[in-house]
């Protein structure tokens, strides 16, 4: 069964994607995996589809592409459809020199940092379902091609302050369950938004008074609960 340590081993060994994206796809993904990537990529089928539809265009544009993982989480979860598996959730950056056009964005010949959110569901020793999100808006700004009004502020996305976003050892199941319940309660709070006041979501019940929130481009970042 694919666990966090074995998953991370494949990701880390093949982090230089310009050289090893094919090996990464073949070692981790099932031939019929359902891979859902945010626009403009769309849905892909299996390890071959991932290689052709995502990695090949990325490598053509950024030949020295590298995957840098800041946070990796893993846990067993059963969705509403009754499908169970080990889920792997990670965030970080894909970085490389932007040499050729990508997704209608003109190359800069400079390093480009692509922020990602990556979610994989594994059954047995293969990933059968994935959801991938890229911060394309940030790419447009970094490339000097932002089409909208300037943002009100700039973004940064530091790794965890304690530099422990990738923990491969055993964890406390009780603490993990408590964390899951907290996150699900927070999501329920988001769903209670009344369309008028952000206070209606009661985020103060879930976050430290001086929390730091790092949002996507266009929304930027925030500190604390004051709005």
mmCIF file of C-alpha atoms in Angstrom:
data_model
loop_
_atom_site.group_PDB
_atom_site.id
_atom_site.type_symbol
_atom_site.label_atom_id
_atom_site.label_comp_id
_atom_site.label_asym_id
_atom_site.label_seq_id
_atom_site.Cartn_x
_atom_site.Cartn_y
_atom_site.Cartn_z
ATOM 1 C CA UNK A 1 0.000 0.000 0.000
ATOM 2 C CA UNK A 2 1.250 3.474 -0.862
ATOM 3 C CA UNK A 3 2.017 5.298 2.398
ATOM 4 C CA UNK A 4 3.448 8.750 3.062
ATOM 5 C CA UNK A 5 7.059 7.619 3.199
ATOM 6 C CA UNK A 6 6.930 5.652 -0.077
ATOM 7 C CA UNK A 7 4.941 8.426 -1.788
ATOM 8 C CA UNK A 8 7.462 11.028 -0.667
ATOM 9 C CA UNK A 9 10.355 8.838 -1.757
ATOM 10 C CA UNK A 10 9.096 8.812 -5.352
ATOM 11 C CA UNK A 11 8.271 12.545 -5.326
ATOM 12 C CA UNK A 12 11.654 13.519 -3.880
ATOM 13 C CA UNK A 13 13.741 11.175 -6.033
ATOM 14 C CA UNK A 14 12.042 12.554 -9.149
ATOM 15 C CA UNK A 15 11.838 16.218 -8.121
ATOM 16 C CA UNK A 16 13.974 17.272 -11.116
ATOM 17 C CA UNK A 17 11.052 16.871 -13.476
ATOM 18 C CA UNK A 18 12.909 17.897 -16.597
ATOM 19 C CA UNK A 19 14.751 14.589 -16.308
ATOM 20 C CA UNK A 20 12.306 12.307 -14.529
ATOM 21 C CA UNK A 21 8.664 13.279 -15.132
ATOM 22 C CA UNK A 22 8.093 10.043 -17.095
ATOM 23 C CA UNK A 23 9.457 7.924 -14.236
ATOM 24 C CA UNK A 24 7.311 9.825 -11.739
ATOM 25 C CA UNK A 25 4.148 9.239 -13.785
ATOM 26 C CA UNK A 26 4.847 5.541 -14.312
ATOM 27 C CA UNK A 27 5.800 4.783 -10.693
ATOM 28 C CA UNK A 28 2.876 6.532 -9.001
ATOM 29 C CA UNK A 29 -0.162 6.748 -11.281
ATOM 30 C CA UNK A 30 -2.542 4.027 -12.422
ATOM 31 C CA UNK A 31 -3.052 3.597 -16.157
ATOM 32 C CA UNK A 32 -6.705 4.618 -15.747
ATOM 33 C CA UNK A 33 -6.277 7.299 -13.056
ATOM 34 C CA UNK A 34 -8.729 10.217 -13.225
ATOM 35 C CA UNK A 35 -6.629 13.390 -13.066
ATOM 36 C CA UNK A 36 -8.406 16.737 -12.779
ATOM 37 C CA UNK A 37 -6.253 19.819 -13.395
ATOM 38 C CA UNK A 38 -7.484 23.396 -13.164
ATOM 39 C CA UNK A 39 -7.932 25.490 -16.310
ATOM 40 C CA UNK A 40 -6.445 25.670 -18.874
ATOM 41 C CA UNK A 41 -5.339 22.002 -18.667
ATOM 42 C CA UNK A 42 -8.574 20.185 -17.762
ATOM 43 C CA UNK A 43 -9.164 16.464 -17.192
ATOM 44 C CA UNK A 44 -6.508 13.875 -18.041
ATOM 45 C CA UNK A 45 -6.645 10.074 -18.193
ATOM 46 C CA UNK A 46 -3.993 7.929 -16.554
ATOM 47 C CA UNK A 47 -0.233 8.153 -16.303
ATOM 48 C CA UNK A 48 0.078 8.580 -20.076
ATOM 49 C CA UNK A 49 -2.429 11.432 -20.078
ATOM 50 C CA UNK A 50 -0.608 13.130 -17.204
ATOM 51 C CA UNK A 51 2.677 12.933 -19.068
ATOM 52 C CA UNK A 52 1.253 14.202 -22.361
ATOM 53 C CA UNK A 53 -1.246 16.757 -21.085
ATOM 54 C CA UNK A 54 0.638 18.302 -18.170
ATOM 55 C CA UNK A 55 4.290 17.390 -17.812
ATOM 56 C CA UNK A 56 5.254 17.608 -21.492
ATOM 57 C CA UNK A 57 3.967 21.202 -21.966
ATOM 58 C CA UNK A 58 5.545 22.260 -18.668
ATOM 59 C CA UNK A 59 8.919 20.750 -19.538
ATOM 60 C CA UNK A 60 8.824 22.258 -23.031
ATOM 61 C CA UNK A 61 8.345 25.696 -21.459
ATOM 62 C CA UNK A 62 10.593 25.230 -18.410
ATOM 63 C CA UNK A 63 13.227 22.601 -19.339
ATOM 64 C CA UNK A 64 14.919 22.593 -15.908
ATOM 65 C CA UNK A 65 11.635 22.285 -13.989
ATOM 66 C CA UNK A 66 11.942 21.250 -10.333
ATOM 67 C CA UNK A 67 9.247 20.399 -7.780
ATOM 68 C CA UNK A 68 9.799 21.969 -4.340
ATOM 69 C CA UNK A 69 7.385 20.698 -1.684
ATOM 70 C CA UNK A 70 6.709 22.861 1.379
ATOM 71 C CA UNK A 71 3.903 20.863 3.013
ATOM 72 C CA UNK A 72 2.826 17.219 2.664
ATOM 73 C CA UNK A 73 -0.119 15.660 4.500
ATOM 74 C CA UNK A 74 -1.469 12.113 4.323
ATOM 75 C CA UNK A 75 -4.472 10.310 5.755
ATOM 76 C CA UNK A 76 -7.156 7.736 5.015
ATOM 77 C CA UNK A 77 -10.516 9.212 4.060
ATOM 78 C CA UNK A 78 -13.860 7.974 2.730
ATOM 79 C CA UNK A 79 -15.776 10.383 0.513
ATOM 80 C CA UNK A 80 -19.536 10.741 0.080
ATOM 81 C CA UNK A 81 -19.486 8.164 -2.717
ATOM 82 C CA UNK A 82 -18.049 5.609 -0.303
ATOM 83 C CA UNK A 83 -14.643 5.569 -2.007
ATOM 84 C CA UNK A 84 -11.823 4.985 0.466
ATOM 85 C CA UNK A 85 -8.132 5.499 -0.020
ATOM 86 C CA UNK A 86 -5.011 7.195 1.239
ATOM 87 C CA UNK A 87 -5.098 10.877 0.334
ATOM 88 C CA UNK A 88 -1.886 12.853 -0.135
ATOM 89 C CA UNK A 89 -2.171 16.653 -0.051
ATOM 90 C CA UNK A 90 0.783 18.899 -0.790
ATOM 91 C CA UNK A 91 1.625 22.463 -1.662
ATOM 92 C CA UNK A 92 4.790 24.124 -2.857
ATOM 93 C CA UNK A 93 6.237 25.395 -6.124
ATOM 94 C CA UNK A 94 7.273 24.175 -9.541
ATOM 95 C CA UNK A 95 10.252 26.314 -10.544
ATOM 96 C CA UNK A 96 12.355 26.588 -13.671
ATOM 97 C CA UNK A 97 13.618 29.013 -16.295
ATOM 98 C CA UNK A 98 10.682 30.164 -18.436
ATOM 99 C CA UNK A 99 12.110 29.581 -21.928
ATOM 100 C CA UNK A 100 9.063 28.922 -24.156
ATOM 101 C CA UNK A 101 5.350 29.931 -24.121
ATOM 102 C CA UNK A 102 3.069 28.139 -21.673
ATOM 103 C CA UNK A 103 -0.745 28.381 -21.602
ATOM 104 C CA UNK A 104 -0.626 31.508 -23.804
ATOM 105 C CA UNK A 105 1.797 33.215 -21.397
ATOM 106 C CA UNK A 106 4.883 34.644 -23.076
ATOM 107 C CA UNK A 107 8.267 33.437 -21.775
ATOM 108 C CA UNK A 108 10.500 35.740 -19.740
ATOM 109 C CA UNK A 109 13.786 33.781 -19.940
ATOM 110 C CA UNK A 110 13.892 34.132 -16.140
ATOM 111 C CA UNK A 111 13.035 31.723 -13.297
ATOM 112 C CA UNK A 112 9.288 31.253 -12.846
ATOM 113 C CA UNK A 113 7.751 29.990 -9.587
ATOM 114 C CA UNK A 114 4.426 28.209 -10.087
ATOM 115 C CA UNK A 115 2.504 27.752 -6.846
ATOM 116 C CA UNK A 116 0.484 24.522 -6.705
ATOM 117 C CA UNK A 117 -1.979 22.562 -4.626
ATOM 118 C CA UNK A 118 -1.845 18.808 -5.317
ATOM 119 C CA UNK A 119 -4.242 16.135 -4.038
ATOM 120 C CA UNK A 120 -3.797 12.426 -4.826
ATOM 121 C CA UNK A 121 -5.955 9.448 -3.776
ATOM 122 C CA UNK A 122 -4.209 6.087 -3.746
ATOM 123 C CA UNK A 123 -5.706 2.603 -3.711
ATOM 124 C CA UNK A 124 -3.114 -0.103 -3.187
ATOM 125 C CA UNK A 125 0.199 1.083 -4.586
ATOM 126 C CA UNK A 126 -1.134 3.421 -7.291
ATOM 127 C CA UNK A 127 -2.803 6.819 -7.454
ATOM 128 C CA UNK A 128 -6.273 6.507 -8.969
ATOM 129 C CA UNK A 129 -7.600 10.061 -8.589
ATOM 130 C CA UNK A 130 -5.966 13.506 -8.504
ATOM 131 C CA UNK A 131 -6.890 17.176 -8.255
ATOM 132 C CA UNK A 132 -4.290 19.785 -9.195
ATOM 133 C CA UNK A 133 -4.517 23.574 -8.925
ATOM 134 C CA UNK A 134 -1.962 26.096 -10.199
ATOM 135 C CA UNK A 135 -1.887 29.811 -9.328
ATOM 136 C CA UNK A 136 -1.997 30.930 -12.954
ATOM 137 C CA UNK A 137 -2.775 34.502 -11.888
ATOM 138 C CA UNK A 138 0.555 34.662 -10.059
ATOM 139 C CA UNK A 139 2.277 33.399 -13.199
ATOM 140 C CA UNK A 140 0.759 36.266 -15.198
ATOM 141 C CA UNK A 141 2.002 38.832 -12.693
ATOM 142 C CA UNK A 142 5.493 37.337 -12.541
ATOM 143 C CA UNK A 143 5.624 37.354 -16.342
ATOM 144 C CA UNK A 144 4.534 41.025 -16.462
ATOM 145 C CA UNK A 145 1.288 40.136 -18.267
ATOM 146 C CA UNK A 146 -1.373 40.795 -15.597
ATOM 147 C CA UNK A 147 -4.537 41.930 -17.483
ATOM 148 C CA UNK A 148 -6.492 43.441 -14.564
ATOM 149 C CA UNK A 149 -6.123 46.379 -12.172
ATOM 150 C CA UNK A 150 -3.152 46.268 -9.775
ATOM 151 C CA UNK A 151 -3.600 44.341 -6.549
ATOM 152 C CA UNK A 152 -4.000 46.149 -3.236
ATOM 153 C CA UNK A 153 -0.958 44.338 -1.850
ATOM 154 C CA UNK A 154 1.764 41.835 -2.628
ATOM 155 C CA UNK A 155 1.807 38.160 -1.734
ATOM 156 C CA UNK A 156 4.315 35.831 -0.188
ATOM 157 C CA UNK A 157 3.918 32.180 0.749
ATOM 158 C CA UNK A 158 6.564 31.192 3.289
ATOM 159 C CA UNK A 159 6.997 27.589 4.301
ATOM 160 C CA UNK A 160 5.924 26.653 7.850
ATOM 161 C CA UNK A 161 7.828 28.741 10.404
ATOM 162 C CA UNK A 162 9.139 25.586 12.072
ATOM 163 C CA UNK A 163 10.274 24.176 8.701
ATOM 164 C CA UNK A 164 8.475 20.891 9.392
ATOM 165 C CA UNK A 165 5.939 20.764 6.587
ATOM 166 C CA UNK A 166 7.060 17.294 5.496
ATOM 167 C CA UNK A 167 6.845 14.859 8.430
ATOM 168 C CA UNK A 168 7.465 11.224 7.496
ATOM 169 C CA UNK A 169 7.408 9.628 10.948
ATOM 170 C CA UNK A 170 4.366 8.314 12.844
ATOM 171 C CA UNK A 171 1.756 10.794 14.047
ATOM 172 C CA UNK A 172 -0.770 10.738 16.871
ATOM 173 C CA UNK A 173 -4.085 9.422 15.438
ATOM 174 C CA UNK A 174 -6.074 11.307 18.084
ATOM 175 C CA UNK A 175 -4.405 14.598 17.185
ATOM 176 C CA UNK A 176 -4.937 13.929 13.474
ATOM 177 C CA UNK A 177 -8.642 13.245 14.080
ATOM 178 C CA UNK A 178 -8.928 16.443 16.109
ATOM 179 C CA UNK A 179 -7.288 18.430 13.296
ATOM 180 C CA UNK A 180 -9.658 16.918 10.717
ATOM 181 C CA UNK A 181 -12.711 17.804 12.810
ATOM 182 C CA UNK A 182 -11.440 21.365 13.247
ATOM 183 C CA UNK A 183 -10.947 21.828 9.502
ATOM 184 C CA UNK A 184 -14.368 20.354 8.673
ATOM 185 C CA UNK A 185 -15.997 22.628 11.273
ATOM 186 C CA UNK A 186 -14.240 25.610 9.701
ATOM 187 C CA UNK A 187 -15.519 24.617 6.244
ATOM 188 C CA UNK A 188 -19.038 24.399 7.677
ATOM 189 C CA UNK A 189 -18.524 27.923 9.003
ATOM 190 C CA UNK A 190 -17.568 29.160 5.540
ATOM 191 C CA UNK A 191 -20.842 27.731 4.234
ATOM 192 C CA UNK A 192 -22.785 29.869 6.745
ATOM 193 C CA UNK A 193 -21.787 33.149 5.098
ATOM 194 C CA UNK A 194 -24.909 35.334 4.939
ATOM 195 C CA UNK A 195 -23.754 37.427 1.989
ATOM 196 C CA UNK A 196 -23.383 40.544 4.124
ATOM 197 C CA UNK A 197 -20.964 40.112 7.012
ATOM 198 C CA UNK A 198 -17.771 38.058 7.131
ATOM 199 C CA UNK A 199 -18.391 37.692 10.869
ATOM 200 C CA UNK A 200 -21.348 35.418 10.046
ATOM 201 C CA UNK A 201 -18.848 32.645 9.242
ATOM 202 C CA UNK A 202 -17.426 32.748 12.794
ATOM 203 C CA UNK A 203 -13.841 32.262 11.673
ATOM 204 C CA UNK A 204 -12.819 33.645 15.063
ATOM 205 C CA UNK A 205 -13.804 30.231 16.474
ATOM 206 C CA UNK A 206 -11.169 28.445 14.404
ATOM 207 C CA UNK A 207 -8.159 30.743 14.024
ATOM 208 C CA UNK A 208 -5.685 32.417 16.380
ATOM 209 C CA UNK A 209 -6.394 36.161 16.840
ATOM 210 C CA UNK A 210 -3.138 37.011 15.022
ATOM 211 C CA UNK A 211 -3.170 34.253 12.410
ATOM 212 C CA UNK A 212 -1.481 34.732 9.037
ATOM 213 C CA UNK A 213 -3.454 33.730 5.957
ATOM 214 C CA UNK A 214 -1.729 33.490 2.583
ATOM 215 C CA UNK A 215 -4.225 33.714 -0.243
ATOM 216 C CA UNK A 216 -4.024 33.417 -4.012
ATOM 217 C CA UNK A 217 -3.218 36.294 -6.304
ATOM 218 C CA UNK A 218 -6.124 38.708 -6.614
ATOM 219 C CA UNK A 219 -7.101 38.140 -2.979
ATOM 220 C CA UNK A 220 -3.612 38.547 -1.460
ATOM 221 C CA UNK A 221 -2.865 37.906 2.225
ATOM 222 C CA UNK A 222 -4.202 38.874 5.627
ATOM 223 C CA UNK A 223 -3.257 38.978 9.298
ATOM 224 C CA UNK A 224 -5.776 38.653 12.103
ATOM 225 C CA UNK A 225 -9.568 38.918 11.965
ATOM 226 C CA UNK A 226 -9.941 42.635 11.320
ATOM 227 C CA UNK A 227 -11.536 43.461 7.941
#
